[in-house]
Short mmCIF file of C-alpha atoms in Angstrom, two decimals:
data_model
loop_
_atom_site.label_atom_id
_atom_site.label_comp_id
_atom_site.label_asym_id
_atom_site.label_seq_id
_atom_site.Cartn_x
_atom_site.Cartn_y
_atom_site.Cartn_z
CA UNK S 202 -20.99 -34.34 4.02
CA UNK S 203 -23.37 -34.97 1.11
CA UNK S 204 -24.66 -38.27 1.84
CA UNK S 205 -25.84 -36.25 5.50
CA UNK S 206 -27.15 -33.88 3.81
CA UNK S 207 -29.50 -35.20 1.22
CA UNK S 208 -30.62 -37.84 4.22
CA UNK S 209 -31.45 -34.57 6.16
CA UNK S 210 -33.22 -33.02 3.34
CA UNK S 211 -35.02 -36.20 2.71
CA UNK S 212 -36.07 -37.16 6.59
CA UNK S 213 -37.70 -33.11 6.52
CA UNK S 214 -39.70 -34.24 3.30
CA UNK S 215 -41.12 -37.60 4.66
CA UNK S 216 -42.38 -36.27 7.39
CA UNK S 217 -43.02 -32.78 6.71
CA UNK S 218 -46.14 -32.85 9.19
CA UNK S 219 -45.31 -34.24 12.23
CA UNK S 220 -41.42 -33.68 12.20
CA UNK S 221 -41.58 -29.94 11.19
CA UNK S 222 -42.68 -28.70 14.41
CA UNK S 223 -39.97 -30.75 16.26
CA UNK S 224 -37.62 -30.23 13.09
CA UNK S 225 -37.85 -26.89 12.51
CA UNK S 226 -36.81 -24.84 16.19
CA UNK S 227 -33.22 -27.38 15.67
CA UNK S 228 -32.23 -25.49 12.36
CA UNK S 229 -30.75 -22.39 13.61
CA UNK S 230 -28.45 -24.42 16.04
CA UNK S 231 -27.70 -27.46 13.58
CA UNK S 232 -27.01 -24.41 11.04
CA UNK S 233 -24.79 -22.65 14.16
CA UNK S 234 -23.07 -25.67 14.32
CA UNK S 235 -22.84 -26.84 11.15
CA UNK S 236 -22.74 -23.87 9.28
CA UNK S 237 -21.54 -25.68 6.06
CA UNK S 238 -24.59 -27.74 5.88
CA UNK S 239 -28.38 -26.03 3.96
CA UNK S 240 -30.83 -27.67 6.58
CA UNK S 241 -33.62 -25.26 5.13
CA UNK S 242 -36.86 -26.93 4.86
CA UNK S 243 -37.56 -28.87 1.28
CA UNK S 244 -40.70 -28.97 -0.71
CA UNK S 245 -42.31 -32.00 -0.09
CA UNK S 246 -41.79 -34.64 -3.02
CA UNK S 247 -43.43 -36.34 -5.38
CA UNK S 248 -44.81 -39.62 -4.77
CA UNK S 249 -42.40 -42.73 -4.95
CA UNK S 250 -39.70 -39.74 -5.40
CA UNK S 251 -37.67 -40.68 -2.70
CA UNK S 252 -36.53 -44.60 -2.42
CA UNK S 253 -35.00 -45.88 0.46
CA UNK S 254 -35.92 -42.97 3.23
CA UNK S 255 -34.90 -43.00 7.08
CA UNK S 256 -38.09 -45.35 7.66
CA UNK S 257 -36.41 -46.33 11.29
CA UNK S 258 -37.10 -42.42 12.09
CA UNK S 259 -40.66 -43.71 12.89
CA UNK S 260 -44.43 -42.83 11.70
CA UNK S 261 -45.98 -39.60 11.94
CA UNK S 262 -48.16 -40.57 15.10
CA UNK S 263 -44.73 -41.13 16.57
CA UNK S 264 -42.73 -38.24 18.43
CA UNK S 265 -39.19 -37.95 17.02
CA UNK S 266 -36.82 -39.82 18.87
CA UNK S 267 -33.16 -38.40 20.54
CA UNK S 268 -32.02 -41.17 19.18
CA UNK S 269 -33.51 -40.55 15.48
CA UNK S 270 -31.66 -39.16 12.61
CA UNK S 271 -31.02 -35.68 14.37
CA UNK S 272 -30.01 -37.35 17.60
CA UNK S 273 -27.13 -39.39 15.76
CA UNK S 274 -26.44 -36.07 14.13
CA UNK S 275 -26.03 -34.29 17.52
CA UNK S 276 -24.64 -37.14 19.27
CA UNK S 277 -22.12 -37.50 17.03
CA UNK S 278 -21.30 -33.73 16.16
CA UNK S 279 -17.70 -31.91 17.44
CA UNK S 280 -20.36 -29.13 18.67
CA UNK S 281 -21.17 -29.83 22.55
CA UNK S 282 -24.79 -29.71 22.94
CA UNK S 283 -26.62 -29.92 26.11
CA UNK S 284 -31.08 -29.81 26.99
CA UNK S 285 -32.51 -29.22 30.50
CA UNK S 286 -36.08 -29.14 31.25
CA UNK S 287 -37.57 -25.75 33.13
CA UNK S 288 -36.71 -26.94 36.45
CA UNK S 289 -32.96 -27.21 35.42
CA UNK S 290 -32.86 -31.39 35.44
CA UNK S 291 -30.69 -31.78 32.32
CA UNK S 292 -32.55 -33.82 29.54
CA UNK S 293 -29.79 -34.90 27.04
CA UNK S 294 -26.12 -34.09 26.23
CA UNK S 295 -23.43 -34.82 23.49
CA UNK S 296 -19.68 -36.50 24.01
CA UNK S 297 -18.53 -33.21 22.91
CA UNK S 298 -20.16 -31.40 26.16
CA UNK S 299 -18.99 -34.04 28.18
CA UNK S 300 -15.37 -33.69 26.77
CA UNK S 301 -15.88 -29.77 27.14
CA UNK S 302 -16.69 -30.73 30.90
CA UNK S 303 -15.14 -32.81 32.33
CA UNK S 304 -17.91 -35.43 33.41
CA UNK S 305 -19.06 -38.65 32.60
CA UNK S 306 -22.67 -38.73 31.40
CA UNK S 307 -23.49 -40.54 34.94
CA UNK S 308 -21.65 -37.68 37.11
CA UNK S 309 -23.46 -35.12 34.93
CA UNK S 310 -27.06 -36.93 35.25
CA UNK S 311 -26.93 -36.00 38.48
CA UNK S 312 -26.51 -32.87 38.39
CA UNK S 313 -28.68 -30.35 37.29
CA UNK S 314 -27.95 -26.93 34.81
CA UNK S 315 -27.29 -24.54 38.13
CA UNK S 316 -24.33 -26.25 38.98
CA UNK S 317 -22.76 -25.95 35.89
CA UNK S 318 -23.01 -22.15 35.87
CA UNK S 319 -20.99 -19.48 38.00
CA UNK S 320 -22.84 -17.88 40.49
CA UNK S 321 -22.32 -14.79 39.48
CA UNK S 322 -23.47 -15.24 35.92
CA UNK S 323 -26.86 -17.41 37.51
CA UNK S 324 -29.00 -14.29 37.00
CA UNK S 325 -27.99 -12.82 33.79
CA UNK S 326 -28.55 -16.52 32.42
CA UNK S 327 -32.11 -16.61 33.98
CA UNK S 328 -32.77 -13.33 32.42
CA UNK S 329 -31.97 -14.47 29.40
CA UNK S 330 -34.13 -17.92 29.91
CA UNK S 331 -36.88 -15.25 30.35
CA UNK S 332 -36.56 -13.54 27.53
CA UNK S 333 -36.28 -16.62 25.12
CA UNK S 334 -40.02 -17.42 26.74
CA UNK S 335 -41.37 -13.71 26.54
CA UNK S 336 -40.09 -13.32 22.83
CA UNK S 337 -39.69 -16.98 21.62
CA UNK S 338 -36.67 -16.49 19.73
CA UNK S 339 -32.96 -18.02 19.98
CA UNK S 340 -30.85 -16.14 22.15
CA UNK S 341 -26.66 -15.95 22.23
CA UNK S 342 -24.79 -14.88 24.84
CA UNK S 343 -21.10 -15.56 26.56
CA UNK S 344 -20.59 -17.19 29.49
CA UNK S 345 -18.87 -19.61 31.90
CA UNK S 346 -19.53 -23.40 32.42
CA UNK S 347 -17.73 -24.82 35.60
CA UNK S 348 -15.16 -27.91 35.13
CA UNK S 349 -15.84 -31.19 36.93
CA UNK S 350 -11.98 -29.85 38.20
CA UNK S 351 -13.20 -26.28 38.90
CA UNK S 352 -11.71 -24.73 36.74
CA UNK S 353 -14.19 -22.48 34.46
CA UNK S 354 -14.33 -22.52 30.40
CA UNK S 355 -15.60 -19.46 28.49
CA UNK S 356 -18.07 -20.36 25.71
CA UNK S 357 -20.95 -18.92 23.37
CA UNK S 358 -24.03 -20.33 23.63
CA UNK S 359 -27.17 -20.23 21.23
CA UNK S 360 -30.36 -21.20 23.18
CA UNK S 361 -33.45 -22.47 21.89
CA UNK S 362 -36.96 -23.52 23.56
CA UNK S 363 -38.06 -26.67 21.83
CA UNK S 364 -41.46 -27.97 22.48
CA UNK S 365 -42.39 -31.63 22.95
CA UNK S 366 -45.33 -33.84 21.21
CA UNK S 367 -48.36 -31.97 23.37
CA UNK S 368 -46.81 -28.68 22.65
CA UNK S 369 -47.17 -27.21 25.77
CA UNK S 370 -44.24 -28.62 27.77
CA UNK S 371 -40.84 -27.39 26.37
CA UNK S 372 -36.90 -27.46 27.55
CA UNK S 373 -34.14 -25.59 26.54
CA UNK S 374 -31.24 -26.83 24.22
CA UNK S 375 -27.75 -25.30 23.99
CA UNK S 376 -25.45 -25.44 21.33
CA UNK S 377 -21.79 -24.26 22.84
CA UNK S 378 -18.70 -23.00 21.53
CA UNK S 379 -15.55 -23.50 23.64
CA UNK S 380 -14.10 -20.04 23.14
CA UNK S 381 -10.93 -20.37 25.05
CA UNK S 382 -8.75 -19.71 22.43
CA UNK S 383 -10.16 -16.44 21.30
CA UNK S 384 -10.73 -14.97 24.78
CA UNK S 385 -6.74 -15.66 25.15
CA UNK S 386 -6.30 -13.69 22.24
CA UNK S 387 -8.64 -11.36 23.27
CA UNK S 388 -6.89 -10.62 26.34
CA UNK S 389 -3.22 -10.26 24.44
CA UNK S 390 -4.75 -7.98 22.02
CA UNK S 391 -6.06 -6.18 25.25
CA UNK S 392 -2.88 -6.27 27.25
CA UNK S 393 -1.09 -4.95 23.61
CA UNK S 394 -3.17 -2.45 23.78
CA UNK S 395 -3.24 -1.54 26.93
CA UNK S 396 0.56 -1.64 26.87
CA UNK S 397 0.46 1.00 23.86
CA UNK S 398 -2.17 3.23 25.62
CA UNK S 399 0.54 3.32 28.75
CA UNK S 400 3.57 3.62 26.51
CA UNK S 401 1.56 6.53 24.28
CA UNK S 402 1.02 8.37 28.30
CA UNK S 403 4.89 7.61 28.79
CA UNK S 404 5.32 9.48 25.64
CA UNK S 405 3.68 12.21 26.32
CA UNK S 406 4.54 12.59 29.87
CA UNK S 407 8.52 12.56 29.11
CA UNK S 408 7.94 15.10 26.29
CA UNK S 409 6.02 17.32 29.23
CA UNK S 410 8.78 16.64 31.38
CA UNK S 411 11.32 17.48 28.27
CA UNK S 412 10.16 20.85 28.32
CA UNK S 413 9.30 21.79 31.93
CA UNK S 414 13.22 20.46 32.47
CA UNK S 415 14.69 22.76 29.26
CA UNK S 416 12.08 25.49 30.89
CA UNK S 417 14.25 24.87 34.84
CA UNK S 418 17.82 24.96 33.34
CA UNK S 419 17.09 28.01 31.73
CA UNK S 420 15.09 29.89 34.29
CA UNK S 421 18.41 28.98 36.93
CA UNK S 422 20.94 30.46 34.75
CA UNK S 423 19.30 33.62 34.69
CA UNK S 424 18.79 33.76 38.17
CA UNK S 425 20.61 36.52 40.12
CA UNK S 426 19.77 35.45 43.70
CA UNK S 427 19.12 32.80 46.01
CA UNK S 428 15.54 33.79 46.50
CA UNK S 429 15.31 33.23 43.02
CA UNK S 430 16.83 29.66 42.90
CA UNK S 431 14.65 28.37 45.20
CA UNK S 432 11.68 30.13 43.69
CA UNK S 433 12.56 28.05 40.51
CA UNK S 434 13.45 25.03 42.04
CA UNK S 435 10.29 24.71 43.55
CA UNK S 436 7.82 25.52 41.45
CA UNK S 437 8.95 23.54 38.28
CA UNK S 438 10.73 20.72 40.83
CA UNK S 439 7.82 20.57 41.76
CA UNK S 440 5.40 20.02 38.88
CA UNK S 441 8.15 17.82 37.28
CA UNK S 442 7.88 15.05 40.55
CA UNK S 443 4.28 16.24 40.44
CA UNK S 444 2.29 12.83 41.38
CA UNK S 445 5.23 11.85 44.18
CA UNK S 446 6.32 13.49 47.33
CA UNK S 447 9.12 15.73 47.70
CA UNK S 448 11.47 17.93 49.32
CA UNK S 449 14.49 19.91 48.43
CA UNK S 450 17.01 20.79 51.28
CA UNK S 451 19.74 23.84 50.92
CA UNK S 452 22.95 23.95 52.82
CA UNK S 453 22.96 26.28 55.61
CA UNK S 454 26.49 27.36 56.78
CA UNK S 455 25.28 29.23 60.04
CA UNK S 456 23.70 26.13 61.39
CA UNK S 457 25.78 23.27 59.34
CA UNK S 458 22.22 22.05 58.33
CA UNK S 459 20.08 21.21 55.32
CA UNK S 460 16.87 23.37 55.51
CA UNK S 461 13.63 22.75 53.81
CA UNK S 462 13.26 25.37 50.85
CA UNK S 463 10.64 23.35 49.25
CA UNK S 464 8.21 20.30 49.68
CA UNK S 465 5.06 18.84 48.44
CA UNK S 466 2.80 15.52 48.42
CA UNK S 467 1.68 14.08 52.07
CA UNK S 468 5.12 13.66 52.95
CA UNK S 469 5.98 16.65 54.35
CA UNK S 470 9.87 17.82 54.49
CA UNK S 471 11.43 18.16 58.28
CA UNK S 472 10.73 21.32 58.87
CA UNK S 473 13.70 21.86 61.44
CA UNK S 474 16.29 20.73 58.56
CA UNK S 475 18.48 17.73 58.49
CA UNK S 476 22.00 17.16 59.54
CA UNK S 477 24.68 15.42 57.18
CA UNK S 478 24.48 12.08 59.11
CA UNK S 479 20.15 11.89 59.10
CA UNK S 480 20.90 10.74 55.27
CA UNK S 481 22.61 8.11 53.47
CA UNK S 482 22.84 10.24 50.43
CA UNK S 483 24.86 13.21 51.77
CA UNK S 484 26.67 10.55 54.37
CA UNK S 485 27.91 8.53 50.76
CA UNK S 486 27.95 11.35 48.86
CA UNK S 487 25.89 9.91 45.95
CA UNK S 488 22.20 8.91 45.10
CA UNK S 489 20.88 6.20 48.00
CA UNK S 490 16.83 4.39 47.24
CA UNK S 491 15.43 2.15 49.51
CA UNK S 492 12.14 0.35 47.98
CA UNK S 493 9.67 -1.41 50.12
CA UNK S 494 9.82 -4.32 48.10
CA UNK S 495 13.85 -4.86 49.16
CA UNK S 496 15.56 -4.79 51.88
CA UNK S 497 17.55 -1.32 52.70
CA UNK S 498 17.86 0.86 55.68
CA UNK S 499 15.76 3.61 55.96
CA UNK S 500 17.06 7.55 56.62
CA UNK S 501 16.17 8.58 59.83
CA UNK S 502 14.35 11.69 57.64
CA UNK S 503 12.16 9.75 56.33
CA UNK S 504 8.68 8.82 58.45
CA UNK S 505 8.34 4.79 58.82
CA UNK S 506 6.87 2.81 57.71
CA UNK S 507 7.81 3.05 54.29
CA UNK S 508 4.85 1.72 52.04
CA UNK S 509 6.80 2.68 48.13
CA UNK S 510 9.94 4.40 47.55
CA UNK S 511 11.99 6.59 48.71
CA UNK S 512 14.92 8.10 46.90
CA UNK S 513 17.72 10.86 47.91
CA UNK S 514 20.07 12.55 45.68
CA UNK S 515 22.98 15.15 47.24
CA UNK S 516 23.16 18.02 45.46
CA UNK S 517 26.71 18.17 44.79
CA UNK S 518 29.26 20.16 42.39
CA UNK S 519 32.94 20.46 42.33
CA UNK S 520 32.99 18.50 45.08
CA UNK S 521 31.31 20.16 47.90
CA UNK S 522 27.77 19.39 48.43
CA UNK S 523 24.96 21.98 48.29
CA UNK S 524 21.89 20.53 49.21
CA UNK S 525 19.63 17.25 48.88
CA UNK S 526 16.88 16.32 46.63
CA UNK S 527 14.99 13.58 48.49
CA UNK S 528 11.59 11.93 46.54
CA UNK S 529 9.00 9.28 48.19
CA UNK S 530 6.73 7.78 45.24
CA UNK S 531 3.39 7.63 44.98
CA UNK S 532 0.66 4.77 45.58
CA UNK S 533 0.27 4.84 42.29
CA UNK S 534 3.70 3.60 41.37
CA UNK S 535 2.57 0.67 43.93
CA UNK S 536 -0.44 -0.67 41.77
CA UNK S 537 1.69 -0.52 38.39
CA UNK S 538 2.87 -4.17 37.22
CA UNK S 539 6.02 -5.07 38.21
CA UNK S 540 7.79 -4.72 34.91
CA UNK S 541 6.30 -1.11 34.32
CA UNK S 542 6.80 -0.08 37.98
CA UNK S 543 10.72 -1.46 37.60
CA UNK S 544 10.93 0.90 34.59
CA UNK S 545 9.18 3.78 36.13
CA UNK S 546 11.24 3.73 39.19
CA UNK S 547 14.40 3.98 36.58
CA UNK S 548 13.12 6.73 34.56
CA UNK S 549 12.39 8.73 37.82
CA UNK S 550 16.15 7.97 39.16
CA UNK S 551 17.22 9.18 35.93
CA UNK S 552 15.02 12.49 35.92
CA UNK S 553 15.92 13.20 39.08
CA UNK S 554 19.90 12.59 39.12
CA UNK S 555 19.47 15.08 35.75
CA UNK S 556 17.44 17.62 37.91
CA UNK S 557 20.08 17.40 40.98
CA UNK S 558 22.70 17.74 38.51
CA UNK S 559 21.68 21.05 36.78
CA UNK S 560 20.28 22.41 40.23
CA UNK S 561 23.95 21.38 41.80
CA UNK S 562 25.42 23.35 39.10
CA UNK S 563 23.56 26.34 39.09
CA UNK S 564 23.79 26.83 42.12
CA UNK S 565 27.57 25.99 42.17
CA UNK S 566 27.45 28.62 39.44
CA UNK S 567 25.46 31.33 41.44
CA UNK S 568 27.73 30.74 44.54
CA UNK S 569 30.77 31.21 42.69
CA UNK S 570 29.17 33.97 40.86
CA UNK S 571 28.21 35.80 44.25
CA UNK S 572 32.10 34.82 45.40
CA UNK S 573 33.24 36.42 42.58
CA UNK S 574 31.11 39.95 42.84
CA UNK S 575 31.84 39.76 46.72
CA UNK S 576 35.53 39.93 45.62
CA UNK S 577 35.37 42.81 43.39
CA UNK S 578 33.41 45.45 45.91
CA UNK S 579 35.75 44.36 48.95
CA UNK S 580 39.23 45.21 49.58
CA UNK S 581 41.18 41.90 49.86
CA UNK S 582 43.17 42.82 53.35
CA UNK S 583 40.70 44.34 55.24
CA UNK S 584 37.23 42.93 54.14
CA UNK S 585 35.93 46.38 53.87
CA UNK S 586 34.17 47.99 50.80
CA UNK S 587 36.95 48.81 48.37
CA UNK S 588 37.13 52.69 46.88
CA UNK S 589 35.36 51.75 43.43
CA UNK S 590 32.20 50.15 45.60
CA UNK S 591 32.21 53.21 47.94
CA UNK S 592 31.60 56.23 45.17
CA UNK S 593 28.88 53.44 44.00
CA UNK S 594 27.48 53.24 47.77
CA UNK S 595 28.16 57.02 48.47
CA UNK S 596 25.70 57.53 45.08
CA UNK S 597 23.08 55.64 45.76
CA UNK S 598 22.55 56.92 49.62
CA UNK S 599 22.85 60.65 48.43
CA UNK S 600 19.58 59.80 45.86
CA UNK S 601 18.22 58.05 48.76
CA UNK S 602 18.59 60.90 51.21
CA UNK S 603 17.27 63.39 49.02
CA UNK S 604 13.95 61.49 48.12
CA UNK S 605 13.35 61.09 52.19
CA UNK S 606 15.07 65.20 52.36
CA UNK S 607 17.25 63.76 55.31
CA UNK S 608 20.74 64.18 55.87
CA UNK S 609 23.85 61.80 55.41
CA UNK S 610 27.18 62.14 57.15
CA UNK S 611 30.99 60.92 55.72
CA UNK S 612 34.19 60.58 57.40
CA UNK S 613 37.33 60.19 55.79
CA UNK S 614 39.81 58.77 58.51
CA UNK S 615 43.84 58.49 57.86
CA UNK S 616 45.91 56.46 60.47
CA UNK S 617 48.11 58.52 62.28
CA UNK S 618 52.16 57.83 61.35
CA UNK S 619 51.50 54.21 59.59
CA UNK S 620 54.34 54.76 57.87
CA UNK S 621 56.60 54.14 61.22
CA UNK S 622 54.74 50.49 61.34
CA UNK S 623 55.80 49.59 57.82
CA UNK S 624 59.32 51.23 58.83
CA UNK S 625 60.01 49.72 62.28
CA UNK S 626 58.45 46.07 61.77
CA UNK S 627 58.10 45.56 57.97
CA UNK S 628 54.93 45.49 56.00
CA UNK S 629 53.72 42.39 57.89
CA UNK S 630 52.89 44.73 60.85
CA UNK S 631 51.45 47.44 58.60
CA UNK S 632 48.89 44.59 56.88
CA UNK S 633 47.95 43.78 61.20
CA UNK S 634 47.52 47.29 62.00
CA UNK S 635 45.28 47.63 59.08
CA UNK S 636 42.79 44.43 59.76
CA UNK S 637 42.84 44.81 63.31
CA UNK S 638 41.55 48.28 62.48
CA UNK S 639 39.12 47.25 60.31
CA UNK S 640 37.68 45.34 62.62
CA UNK S 641 37.37 47.66 65.06
CA UNK S 642 35.45 49.89 62.58
CA UNK S 643 33.20 47.05 61.81
CA UNK S 644 32.29 46.08 65.00
CA UNK S 645 31.50 50.25 66.28
CA UNK S 646 29.51 51.69 63.44
CA UNK S 647 25.69 50.58 62.90
CA UNK S 648 24.38 48.52 60.92
CA UNK S 649 22.72 50.94 58.50
CA UNK S 650 26.50 52.36 58.14
CA UNK S 651 28.96 51.39 55.69
CA UNK S 652 33.06 51.40 56.41
CA UNK S 653 35.51 51.15 53.31
CA UNK S 654 38.82 51.54 52.46
CA UNK S 655 39.60 54.38 50.54
CA UNK S 656 43.66 53.49 49.68
CA UNK S 657 46.49 53.32 51.49
CA UNK S 658 45.45 54.09 55.56
CA UNK S 659 43.03 55.79 54.49
CA UNK S 660 38.89 54.74 55.38
CA UNK S 661 35.62 55.87 54.78
CA UNK S 662 32.33 55.61 56.80
CA UNK S 663 29.35 56.62 55.20
CA UNK S 664 26.57 57.35 57.70
CA UNK S 665 23.12 57.71 56.53
CA UNK S 666 20.33 60.07 58.36
CA UNK S 667 22.72 61.55 60.34
CA UNK S 668 23.27 64.80 60.87
CA UNK S 669 26.27 66.86 60.92
CA UNK S 670 26.48 66.87 65.11
CA UNK S 671 26.00 63.40 65.08
CA UNK S 672 28.54 62.75 62.48
CA UNK S 673 31.29 64.57 64.68
CA UNK S 674 30.34 62.36 68.04
CA UNK S 675 29.95 59.38 65.78
CA UNK S 676 33.78 60.26 64.17
CA UNK S 677 34.80 61.38 68.35
CA UNK S 678 34.13 57.82 69.37
CA UNK S 679 36.28 56.12 67.02
CA UNK S 680 39.06 58.63 67.80
CA UNK S 681 38.92 57.59 71.46
CA UNK S 682 38.02 54.17 71.03
CA UNK S 683 40.84 52.98 68.67
CA UNK S 684 43.45 53.65 71.61
CA UNK S 685 42.22 51.02 73.67
CA UNK S 686 43.40 48.20 70.65
CA UNK S 687 46.35 46.40 72.18
CA UNK S 688 48.24 45.48 68.87
CA UNK S 689 50.65 42.69 68.55
CA UNK S 690 53.17 41.50 65.65
CA UNK S 691 55.02 38.46 66.41
CA UNK S 692 56.61 39.01 69.94
CA UNK S 693 56.52 42.80 69.77
CA UNK S 694 53.31 45.49 71.47
CA UNK S 695 52.48 47.54 69.03
CA UNK S 696 52.21 51.52 69.78
CA UNK S 697 48.80 52.87 70.57
CA UNK S 698 46.93 53.97 67.25
CA UNK S 699 45.69 57.55 66.74
CA UNK S 700 43.38 58.78 63.93
CA UNK S 701 42.88 61.95 61.98
CA UNK S 702 39.08 62.70 61.16
CA UNK S 703 37.67 65.12 58.46
CA UNK S 704 33.66 65.06 58.61
CA UNK S 705 31.26 66.18 55.98
CA UNK S 706 27.28 66.02 55.78
CA UNK S 707 24.88 66.23 52.99
CA UNK S 708 23.43 68.85 52.18
CA UNK S 709 25.29 71.23 54.44
CA UNK S 710 28.91 70.80 52.32
CA UNK S 711 27.85 69.96 49.04
CA UNK S 712 24.87 68.08 46.91
CA UNK S 713 27.71 65.84 45.17
CA UNK S 714 29.47 62.80 45.94
CA UNK S 715 32.46 64.73 44.50
CA UNK S 716 32.31 67.53 46.22
CA UNK S 717 31.31 65.52 50.50
CA UNK S 718 34.76 63.71 49.38
CA UNK S 719 36.61 66.61 48.61
CA UNK S 720 35.27 68.81 51.63
CA UNK S 721 35.84 65.86 53.95
CA UNK S 722 38.83 65.23 52.95
CA UNK S 723 40.45 69.03 53.43
CA UNK S 724 38.78 68.89 56.87
CA UNK S 725 41.30 65.70 57.36
CA UNK S 726 44.02 67.67 56.49
CA UNK S 727 43.49 70.24 58.18
CA UNK S 728 43.68 67.66 61.56
CA UNK S 729 46.62 66.56 60.20
CA UNK S 730 48.21 69.82 59.98
CA UNK S 731 47.01 70.78 63.38
CA UNK S 732 48.41 68.19 65.11
CA UNK S 733 46.64 64.78 64.00
CA UNK S 734 44.74 63.04 66.55
CA UNK S 735 42.01 65.00 66.45
CA UNK S 736 38.44 65.31 64.24
CA UNK S 737 37.37 68.33 61.82
CA UNK S 738 34.39 69.62 60.36
CA UNK S 739 34.54 72.60 57.73
#
């Protein structure tokens, strides 16, 4: 290396006038290729200062030969080098360049420079050469060359223009460095950075999902009506799976179908509801997933063709299926790399299962709470409102009638000689009479009326917006209608049921529930005292 450096300096000194105009333009490329050499021009040495110089380089009148000293340096260099005329014909190249692109010297000599450049890079390279001619200074770029086998090699190139002996003609020189390894590392770093960015994004999404999930659980626990439950799950589940399409169905006991209560995204729910037989998850009682990349039987409620994935999860609690959560993954999920797609699919499954479990648990708790409440206000034998709730209802209706300045009637009913049913056939027969009579009452009152069991064989009917005359008419209809009941207990035909009824009306007979009940009760006892099977109002 020291010997090469000394020869380069000696060469520059001995041929200053002639060689300078040819050698100096090459110095930037040589320094780029051989940064360890100091090839800056030196001052001419004193006469006879150099002995044994490179005389073979030629006289000052000769144009420097490519086979001279610099030619030998370039030819033997490990740095790829190539030169070409402005029209694209190749002028010279070294073995390192041949090794880089895989051609032999003869094969490469038959090529033009444009044959080595990918089409998408040609316009950019032409612009670089124009800039080089205009600015008359070297240019640096990253590009790709096409190898003999058709593959591409990424390189960085240092390009210079070198003039011939007449100073008019010139050619381009490329000093090239293979950056395949650097590009590989850059690509790995980019991938790692993208993975990190994706991870941060996923982490932020998980935090957001955790917040929404906690909010959903808290709100579901505070709901007191089914409408509130539907509103909560409709809003928050939509936000949890905002990038996907989804639907939530709840079981409708009257229609024995699952009715949609919330849906979002382009894949809309089946508006008329679905039957259990139309969904594999409802039939199997567990999660059911169909991925477009994997074979699977599609649920009939999912519209084909399935382009992404369909996920169905039954809303189950205490062995009862209360509804269905259905998701169709977005197209963004399909565009993810395979590993990311599988990771997100697993996460969506876990999140959907947790959401479904909490919705089902909340629905079950609400259903239990509703059942307990219904039981607490109804008589277990007859199914009518019980005495405690009757008092609450009567107070509410009287306040409502007071605001509207309308009357309200009540009827207290007693089944005549009810004790005889128990005495002759036992208490089971008495229960039959009470149940059948309660059914008769429900069928023969208005929708806005309230039938209640007052205790034993006594009943109360609350009649909102009813005058005294109308209340008496309703009582009389009940008295005559009950006689048409045909009651049987086992093989026995029971006696015809008759009623004694006492009627009172707000505000005629009192302004409070207590006073109305007291007046109606007095009328009832008067009806019983006068021979039963009659209607009395005081």
